[in-house]
XYZ file of C-alpha atoms in Angstrom:
574
model
C -26.180 34.103 -12.543
C -26.125 32.820 -8.946
C -26.280 35.551 -6.315
C -24.008 35.738 -3.271
C -27.131 35.425 -1.109
C -27.909 32.038 -2.694
C -24.319 30.787 -2.381
C -23.806 31.446 1.330
C -26.439 28.970 2.637
C -25.001 26.275 0.334
C -21.492 26.798 1.721
C -22.813 26.887 5.282
C -24.663 23.594 4.757
C -21.562 22.008 3.247
C -19.325 23.128 6.116
C -21.901 21.828 8.579
C -21.812 18.386 6.938
C -18.012 18.361 7.067
C -18.050 19.147 10.793
C -20.751 16.582 11.502
C -18.789 13.903 9.661
C -15.497 14.709 11.376
C -17.067 14.771 14.815
C -18.551 11.355 14.073
C -15.130 10.060 12.955
C -13.498 11.143 16.208
C -16.365 9.933 18.390
C -16.325 6.545 16.649
C -12.535 6.280 16.679
C -11.442 7.571 20.107
C -7.840 6.400 19.750
C -7.490 8.413 16.538
C -8.788 11.473 18.371
C -6.096 10.898 20.993
C -3.396 10.619 18.299
C -4.504 13.998 16.954
C -4.395 15.605 20.393
C -8.182 15.776 20.820
C -8.687 14.463 24.355
C -12.491 14.474 24.538
C -12.617 10.691 24.190
C -9.531 9.648 26.173
C -11.738 7.503 28.415
C -13.031 5.345 25.544
C -12.005 2.633 23.086
C -13.455 1.826 19.672
C -16.778 -0.003 19.645
C -16.166 -3.080 17.480
C -19.760 -4.321 17.586
C -21.627 -5.072 14.363
C -24.167 -2.443 15.374
C -21.467 0.228 15.498
C -20.164 -0.743 12.046
C -23.663 -0.683 10.583
C -24.162 2.740 12.154
C -21.015 3.934 10.356
C -22.363 2.798 7.003
C -25.810 4.261 7.639
C -24.329 7.604 8.650
C -22.200 7.671 5.490
C -25.285 6.948 3.362
C -27.209 9.704 5.124
C -24.397 12.231 4.657
C -23.987 11.300 0.993
C -27.691 11.829 0.405
C -27.577 15.211 2.087
C -24.457 16.448 0.305
C -25.970 15.352 -3.020
C -28.793 17.787 -2.320
C -26.392 20.733 -2.408
C -25.955 22.385 -5.801
C -22.305 21.960 -6.755
C -22.576 24.593 -9.488
C -23.224 27.333 -6.926
C -19.971 26.633 -5.056
C -16.548 28.220 -5.424
C -13.739 26.212 -7.059
C -12.282 25.468 -3.612
C -15.589 24.257 -2.229
C -16.212 22.126 -5.318
C -13.003 20.244 -4.553
C -14.140 19.781 -0.946
C -17.538 18.624 -2.208
C -15.985 16.074 -4.591
C -13.526 14.732 -2.019
C -16.201 14.430 0.645
C -18.508 12.574 -1.731
C -15.706 10.253 -2.843
C -14.768 9.429 0.735
C -18.357 8.583 1.635
C -18.770 6.458 -1.496
C -15.622 4.524 -0.554
C -16.887 3.901 2.977
C -20.257 2.726 1.720
C -18.709 0.625 -1.045
C -16.320 -1.348 1.146
C -19.078 -2.370 3.572
C -20.378 -5.060 1.225
C -17.121 -6.988 1.735
C -17.528 -6.952 5.556
C -13.957 -5.887 6.461
C -14.954 -5.546 10.116
C -14.886 -9.355 10.346
C -11.085 -9.067 10.196
C -10.700 -6.795 13.262
C -7.073 -7.565 14.024
C -3.789 -8.615 12.478
C -0.105 -8.229 13.291
C -0.157 -4.548 12.243
C -3.250 -3.307 14.053
C -5.938 -4.392 16.452
C -6.912 -4.057 20.110
C -4.048 -6.278 21.279
C -1.381 -3.777 20.142
C -3.345 -0.541 19.757
C -4.041 -0.206 23.485
C -0.431 -0.335 24.756
C 0.738 1.855 21.887
C -1.792 4.522 22.862
C 0.124 5.346 26.043
C 2.716 7.199 23.934
C 0.021 9.596 22.682
C -2.185 9.974 25.761
C -2.033 13.126 27.874
C -0.978 12.507 31.492
C -0.981 15.978 33.040
C -3.854 15.924 35.533
C -5.633 13.530 37.865
C -8.567 13.570 35.440
C -6.231 12.454 32.636
C -5.246 9.426 34.714
C -8.844 8.680 35.630
C -9.769 8.782 31.934
C -6.893 6.400 31.241
C -8.226 3.975 33.855
C -11.652 4.055 32.178
C -10.036 3.446 28.795
C -8.036 0.374 29.810
C -11.081 -0.739 31.805
C -13.005 -0.848 28.511
C -10.565 -3.392 27.074
C -12.493 -6.531 28.176
C -15.626 -5.397 26.314
C -13.537 -4.578 23.249
C -11.946 -8.033 23.308
C -15.372 -9.668 23.593
C -16.540 -7.759 20.516
C -13.341 -8.654 18.679
C -14.014 -12.332 19.326
C -17.633 -11.900 18.193
C -16.490 -10.398 14.883
C -13.960 -13.196 14.396
C -16.718 -15.745 15.062
C -18.886 -14.008 12.448
C -15.937 -14.303 10.084
C -15.640 -18.035 10.711
C -19.327 -18.469 9.870
C -18.969 -16.319 6.735
C -15.663 -17.720 5.497
C -13.949 -14.339 5.946
C -10.841 -15.446 7.818
C -7.259 -14.396 8.405
C -4.521 -16.562 6.927
C -2.778 -18.844 9.380
C 0.526 -16.975 9.131
C -1.135 -13.746 10.332
C -2.858 -15.489 13.251
C 0.448 -16.982 14.371
C 2.041 -13.517 14.324
C -0.817 -12.095 16.406
C -0.466 -14.932 18.899
C 3.211 -14.142 19.417
C 2.310 -10.486 20.074
C -0.358 -11.400 22.612
C 1.963 -13.793 24.463
C 4.306 -10.846 25.102
C 1.428 -9.034 26.822
C 0.407 -12.009 28.999
C 2.761 -11.364 31.904
C 2.860 -12.399 35.543
C 3.597 -8.979 37.047
C 1.354 -6.032 36.095
C 4.188 -3.579 36.747
C 5.961 -5.057 33.685
C 3.063 -4.171 31.391
C 3.499 -1.114 29.139
C 0.033 -0.141 30.366
C 1.471 0.368 33.852
C 4.085 2.813 32.528
C 2.063 5.985 33.278
C 1.961 4.956 36.957
C 5.766 5.145 37.031
C 5.924 8.766 35.899
C 3.350 10.859 37.743
C 3.693 14.657 37.491
C 5.531 16.133 40.463
C 2.473 18.203 41.349
C 0.457 15.090 42.280
C -0.045 14.394 45.977
C 1.231 11.108 47.410
C -2.374 10.091 48.081
C -3.299 10.577 44.416
C -0.202 8.694 43.278
C -0.949 5.744 45.556
C -4.638 5.712 44.651
C -4.123 5.944 40.899
C -1.255 3.447 40.741
C -3.388 1.011 42.732
C -6.379 1.436 40.410
C -4.209 1.048 37.300
C -2.586 -2.096 38.701
C -5.935 -3.549 39.713
C -7.477 -2.815 36.296
C -4.575 -4.550 34.562
C -4.760 -7.595 36.863
C -8.533 -8.017 36.898
C -9.479 -6.749 33.437
C -6.687 -6.429 30.902
C -4.632 -9.573 31.553
C -7.638 -11.944 31.734
C -8.872 -10.462 28.454
C -5.516 -11.019 26.774
C -5.621 -14.629 28.003
C -9.180 -15.006 26.731
C -8.230 -13.700 23.291
C -5.129 -15.895 23.241
C -7.125 -19.004 24.119
C -9.804 -18.279 21.517
C -7.278 -17.680 18.756
C -5.202 -20.741 19.641
C -7.974 -23.256 20.180
C -10.810 -22.127 17.924
C -9.700 -19.618 15.290
C -6.248 -20.901 14.313
C -7.524 -24.354 13.257
C -10.072 -22.637 10.978
C -7.656 -20.050 9.537
C -6.643 -20.140 5.890
C -3.513 -21.699 4.453
C -3.977 -19.466 1.399
C -2.643 -15.940 1.891
C -4.342 -13.942 -0.891
C -7.687 -12.159 -0.870
C -8.657 -14.264 -3.888
C -9.365 -17.062 -1.366
C -12.053 -15.025 0.456
C -15.735 -14.818 -0.513
C -15.971 -12.179 -3.261
C -12.238 -11.717 -2.706
C -11.323 -10.862 -6.287
C -13.813 -7.974 -6.363
C -12.702 -6.906 -2.875
C -9.067 -6.707 -3.948
C -9.886 -4.770 -7.102
C -11.904 -2.340 -4.987
C -8.907 -1.848 -2.674
C -6.536 -1.366 -5.615
C -8.734 1.430 -6.941
C -9.093 2.959 -3.465
C -5.386 3.020 -2.651
C -4.077 4.070 -6.069
C -6.963 6.431 -6.990
C -6.602 5.129 -10.557
C -8.462 2.693 -12.809
C -5.404 0.466 -13.270
C -6.130 -3.257 -12.988
C -4.021 -5.628 -10.855
C -2.694 -7.180 -14.058
C -1.604 -3.808 -15.469
C 0.063 -2.905 -12.170
C 1.876 -6.259 -12.062
C 3.333 -5.661 -15.539
C 4.232 -2.060 -14.658
C 6.121 -3.308 -11.607
C 8.210 -5.732 -13.657
C 9.036 -2.998 -16.177
C 10.010 -0.423 -13.521
C 12.039 -2.963 -11.582
C 14.098 -3.835 -14.651
C 14.757 -0.151 -15.377
C 15.897 0.641 -11.823
C 18.119 -2.428 -11.689
C 20.090 -1.094 -14.657
C 20.925 2.014 -12.583
C 21.867 -0.173 -9.636
C 24.349 -2.066 -11.793
C 26.137 1.196 -12.627
C 26.821 1.835 -8.918
C 27.849 -1.786 -8.429
C 30.499 -1.301 -11.112
C 31.466 2.098 -9.637
C 32.435 0.481 -6.317
C 34.331 -2.254 -8.151
C 32.166 -5.252 -7.339
C 32.668 -8.187 -9.679
C 29.444 -10.165 -9.970
C 25.726 -9.809 -10.606
C 23.140 -7.817 -8.629
C 22.047 -10.848 -6.639
C 25.622 -11.494 -5.516
C 26.088 -7.803 -4.677
C 22.914 -7.796 -2.599
C 24.106 -10.899 -0.752
C 27.429 -9.187 -0.065
C 25.696 -6.060 1.275
C 23.499 -8.117 3.615
C 26.438 -10.068 5.024
C 29.195 -7.444 5.175
C 29.693 -6.391 8.856
C 30.523 -2.768 7.990
C 26.928 -2.269 6.818
C 25.376 -3.704 9.991
C 24.249 -1.577 12.922
C 25.655 -2.539 16.308
C 22.694 -1.527 18.457
C 19.595 0.591 18.861
C 21.507 3.789 19.538
C 23.542 3.555 16.329
C 20.276 3.286 14.383
C 18.576 6.207 16.133
C 21.633 8.477 16.007
C 22.195 7.597 12.351
C 18.694 8.703 11.400
C 19.067 11.903 13.419
C 22.292 12.753 11.599
C 20.719 12.341 8.165
C 17.868 14.652 9.183
C 20.318 17.228 10.533
C 22.163 17.146 7.208
C 19.096 17.854 5.101
C 17.545 20.447 7.420
C 20.170 23.018 6.416
C 19.615 22.453 2.684
C 15.917 21.812 2.207
C 15.090 25.487 1.584
C 16.733 25.106 -1.839
C 13.796 22.910 -2.888
C 10.896 24.440 -0.924
C 9.570 27.906 -0.243
C 7.328 26.759 2.610
C 8.878 24.889 5.539
C 6.614 23.337 8.218
C 6.938 24.649 11.759
C 6.193 21.350 13.562
C 9.204 19.348 14.725
C 9.784 15.634 14.167
C 11.472 13.371 16.721
C 13.120 10.035 15.980
C 11.574 7.467 18.321
C 12.236 3.765 18.878
C 9.433 1.309 18.049
C 8.267 -0.370 21.256
C 9.520 -3.896 21.929
C 6.021 -5.403 22.181
C 5.405 -4.779 18.469
C 8.885 -4.416 17.000
C 9.285 -7.942 15.620
C 6.234 -7.660 13.341
C 6.539 -3.897 12.686
C 7.931 -2.348 9.482
C 11.375 -0.801 9.378
C 9.926 2.674 10.082
C 6.715 4.700 10.106
C 5.448 8.201 10.897
C 2.886 9.781 13.234
C 1.883 13.404 12.781
C 2.164 16.059 15.495
C -0.817 17.339 17.421
C -2.467 20.471 16.063
C -1.848 22.410 19.261
C 1.894 21.709 19.270
C 1.854 19.860 22.603
C 3.392 16.770 20.985
C 5.843 16.709 18.061
C 5.626 14.345 15.127
C 7.253 10.946 15.600
C 9.460 9.126 13.120
C 9.328 5.608 14.561
C 12.418 3.496 13.792
C 12.623 -0.263 14.257
C 15.679 -1.386 16.237
C 14.732 -5.071 16.523
C 17.745 -7.199 15.527
C 19.889 -4.120 14.825
C 22.399 -6.100 12.780
C 19.684 -6.590 10.137
C 19.037 -2.812 9.874
C 21.574 -2.053 7.159
C 23.298 1.321 7.285
C 23.261 1.986 3.543
C 19.438 1.814 3.536
C 18.939 4.370 6.300
C 19.435 7.623 4.408
C 16.516 7.003 2.039
C 14.314 5.873 4.947
C 15.038 9.092 6.873
C 14.059 11.274 3.920
C 10.916 9.218 3.241
C 9.540 9.291 6.779
C 10.567 12.775 7.874
C 12.152 15.504 5.736
C 11.243 16.132 2.969
C 8.855 13.165 3.068
C 5.854 12.405 5.252
C 6.612 14.944 7.953
C 7.037 17.725 5.428
C 3.855 16.937 3.498
C 1.601 16.143 6.466
C 2.849 18.959 8.719
C 2.290 21.484 5.927
C -1.176 20.022 5.392
C -1.929 20.509 9.095
C -1.073 24.195 8.689
C -3.749 24.649 6.006
C -6.347 26.134 8.334
C -8.776 26.766 5.499
C -9.202 23.056 4.791
C -12.025 21.100 6.417
C -10.790 18.682 9.073
C -11.535 15.559 7.049
C -8.868 16.766 4.602
C -6.432 18.452 6.966
C -6.134 15.570 9.419
C -7.695 12.738 7.468
C -4.538 11.104 6.145
C -4.838 8.228 8.604
C -8.541 7.697 7.928
C -8.983 5.142 5.148
C -8.685 5.623 2.192
C -6.717 8.817 2.919
C -5.386 9.379 -0.639
C -2.495 7.042 0.062
C -1.194 7.265 -3.514
C -0.345 10.929 -3.047
C 0.916 10.597 0.539
C 3.127 7.575 -0.100
C 3.954 8.678 -3.633
C 5.280 11.901 -2.138
C 7.275 9.915 0.430
C 8.963 7.902 -2.314
C 9.540 10.992 -4.467
C 11.083 12.618 -1.375
C 13.655 9.828 -1.195
C 14.998 10.860 -4.603
C 15.153 14.660 -4.513
C 17.848 15.032 -1.782
C 20.298 13.821 -4.435
C 19.677 17.173 -6.145
C 21.038 18.812 -2.976
C 24.310 16.884 -3.125
C 23.269 14.264 -0.589
C 23.706 10.497 -1.009
C 27.442 11.209 -1.200
C 28.279 7.633 -0.292
C 27.730 5.362 -3.332
C 26.415 2.615 -1.077
C 23.740 4.964 0.299
C 22.923 5.966 -3.268
C 22.580 2.268 -4.044
C 20.299 2.088 -1.007
C 18.135 4.821 -2.555
C 17.832 2.868 -5.791
C 17.307 -0.372 -3.901
C 14.429 1.264 -1.998
C 12.931 2.428 -5.288
C 13.337 -1.047 -6.780
C 11.714 -2.473 -3.683
C 8.608 -0.295 -4.244
C 8.496 -1.451 -7.866
C 8.787 -5.031 -6.621
C 5.814 -4.359 -4.336
C 3.666 -3.816 -7.424
C 4.612 -7.310 -8.514
C 4.303 -9.018 -5.133
C 1.054 -7.448 -3.886
C -0.772 -8.222 -7.109
C 0.909 -11.613 -7.247
C -0.397 -12.552 -3.804
C -3.938 -11.266 -4.164
C -4.752 -11.552 -7.879
C -2.359 -14.141 -9.327
C -2.548 -16.629 -6.426
C 1.111 -16.494 -5.411
C 2.128 -18.261 -2.220
C 3.911 -16.542 0.658
C 7.067 -18.434 -0.310
C 6.891 -17.201 -3.920
C 6.633 -13.619 -2.705
C 9.571 -14.014 -0.313
C 11.716 -15.607 -3.014
C 10.925 -12.829 -5.490
C 12.025 -10.138 -3.021
C 15.144 -12.086 -2.042
C 16.146 -12.278 -5.699
C 15.354 -8.652 -6.508
C 16.215 -6.593 -3.401
C 19.040 -6.252 -0.881
C 16.658 -6.461 2.079
C 17.379 -8.829 4.945
C 15.350 -12.027 5.160
C 13.721 -10.732 8.372
C 12.543 -7.515 6.703
C 11.327 -9.388 3.630
C 9.171 -11.683 5.764
C 7.707 -8.715 7.661
C 6.962 -6.937 4.379
C 5.328 -9.920 2.689
C 3.179 -10.599 5.747
C 2.206 -6.931 5.736
C 0.985 -7.167 2.128
C -0.953 -10.296 3.049
C -3.103 -8.460 5.625
C -3.082 -4.988 4.019
C -3.787 -5.670 0.338
C -3.434 -2.817 -2.110
C -1.757 -0.330 0.223
C 1.763 -1.188 -0.947
C 0.803 -0.289 -4.529
C 0.303 3.368 -3.653
C 4.001 4.263 -3.283
C 5.275 3.630 -6.796
C 2.020 4.566 -8.538
C 2.001 7.935 -6.761
C 5.715 8.583 -7.260
C 5.514 7.913 -10.994
C 2.645 10.400 -11.297
C 4.564 13.124 -9.419
C 7.640 12.643 -11.611
C 5.392 12.724 -14.689
C 3.851 16.033 -13.572
C 7.272 17.509 -12.834
C 8.670 16.464 -16.229
C 5.658 17.978 -17.964
C 6.036 21.252 -16.051
C 9.771 21.433 -16.810
C 9.117 20.786 -20.498
C 6.281 23.317 -20.806
C 7.846 26.089 -18.705
C 11.478 25.750 -19.739
C 13.565 28.440 -18.020
C 10.491 29.678 -16.152
C 10.313 26.417 -14.186
C 10.991 26.984 -10.468
C 11.407 23.809 -8.429
C 10.528 25.559 -5.162
C 7.304 26.951 -6.626
C 6.452 23.554 -8.137
C 6.848 21.758 -4.805
C 4.945 24.455 -2.921
C 2.032 24.224 -5.345
C 2.053 20.429 -5.276
C 1.671 20.476 -1.478
C -0.517 23.589 -1.255
C -3.876 21.798 -1.010
C -2.914 18.714 0.974
C -3.367 15.138 -0.183
C -5.605 14.658 -3.209
C -6.509 11.807 -5.563
C -4.036 11.578 -8.432
C -6.517 12.737 -11.066
C -7.214 15.943 -9.118
C -3.486 16.506 -8.512
C -2.888 16.248 -12.247
C -5.703 18.682 -13.017
C -4.482 21.134 -10.367
C -0.859 21.087 -11.520
C -1.851 21.532 -15.169
C -3.854 24.616 -14.178
C -0.775 25.916 -12.336
C 1.498 25.307 -15.333
C -0.937 27.091 -17.643
C -0.948 30.087 -15.295
C 2.885 30.241 -15.319
C 3.186 30.078 -19.122
């Protein structure tokens, strides 16, 4: 029998490793620290040098060796889970390094060219020191661009290259940032909204420094990156769009599939599962099509929905107000499905124009721990007529309540969790299958509350579900079965009601973010499986509020641990 005296040093050592790791994450990823509301590194940008990446891998190896020296048997059940998750995360970080992902440091979804201007929405601008830190941060952009170019050059030498279509999208984003007047840059925005407490001297001094840093540092660096990509990288970029075309690309993709789904499913199995699920959902969609009296097949109905003016938004405000109304509707009913409600608020926010064209239809950012900034549900208003009204209800539930905001905000409230679990959802791999699986599950359950009253919105719910099933087909098609971009676009056109613009954005997202799109449907299917099992085993004892509370009680977990946890809960209720 292990004594309490022996256990305490083990737990202390484990907690110390967790803190050391998390501090290293934030120090190495200053922008992520800013997103979380930790402002210790607001004067810095990520170091994209090869030395910094190698340091990451070495630190992970060191931490894994040290955690392996702790006796797992002497830990409590809670600490064993922390131990296993920590070890898994380190193994993932070490394992991916052999594929050299840092040689692809930018794409149309992320990278220095769009991360820096986006950071202004999350940066604190309350004091003169805050502004001075901001100046240092944007002043670090030239060095970051130089390191980005160095990694891209390493990629050219190694054959690890972006596809041409992604480079062209990045070029269009950079051209937006290469402007003639610094005052038009989103980076100058903080100089237009100084706190009233600032003296005129401080305002003049800081606005001058910000302007000068943009003119002498930021804009020349954007031009340098633009010129390099146009003249040197683009001609070398790949016509093929799948990871199969990269060195060791097949193994790389299979590694990512396992990481994002937290299962042992192969790309081929997932492809077949997607086709099966898509067919099943389409049968439900046909029932609604007949309900509204449409005479034709699903493809014709989808074409009608995309072209019918009554389903088209007229402007940005109609999109934003529409989302807000859906969230107001569910806020008054959600307590019927949950015992625990998060305290953090979620604001609907418009995606910035400099990234809107290539951005997805919506995405979520969590609130800061200290409550100084709410969570953001970012909505895309680019080409509002292509943002179809019947699709919006499901999107609102997925991104906010009871979807990502609900799950992540509740996770943030779990003060007993180590930080790498409580706030680690955005740190790869992040247990995406549970996070996105919950988001997709959350699209469905409002129907149990009497929502989706409009049959077209209910069709939109099913269409969104079918779209996630189609992702299983398209992602694996692109990266394992050697599909072309055009094949992927055609498949989604024939099997979803999405606009052509959204389909292109989605396909190009899968091209640069392989495996991530698989997590949604894989995770959702597992959650529904666990719920069905609990309902069957508990019968009249089944309580949906208790089930949801337990499912979310320990934050995001790999699917195998979620299954084990929920089975233990069911056994305890029996």
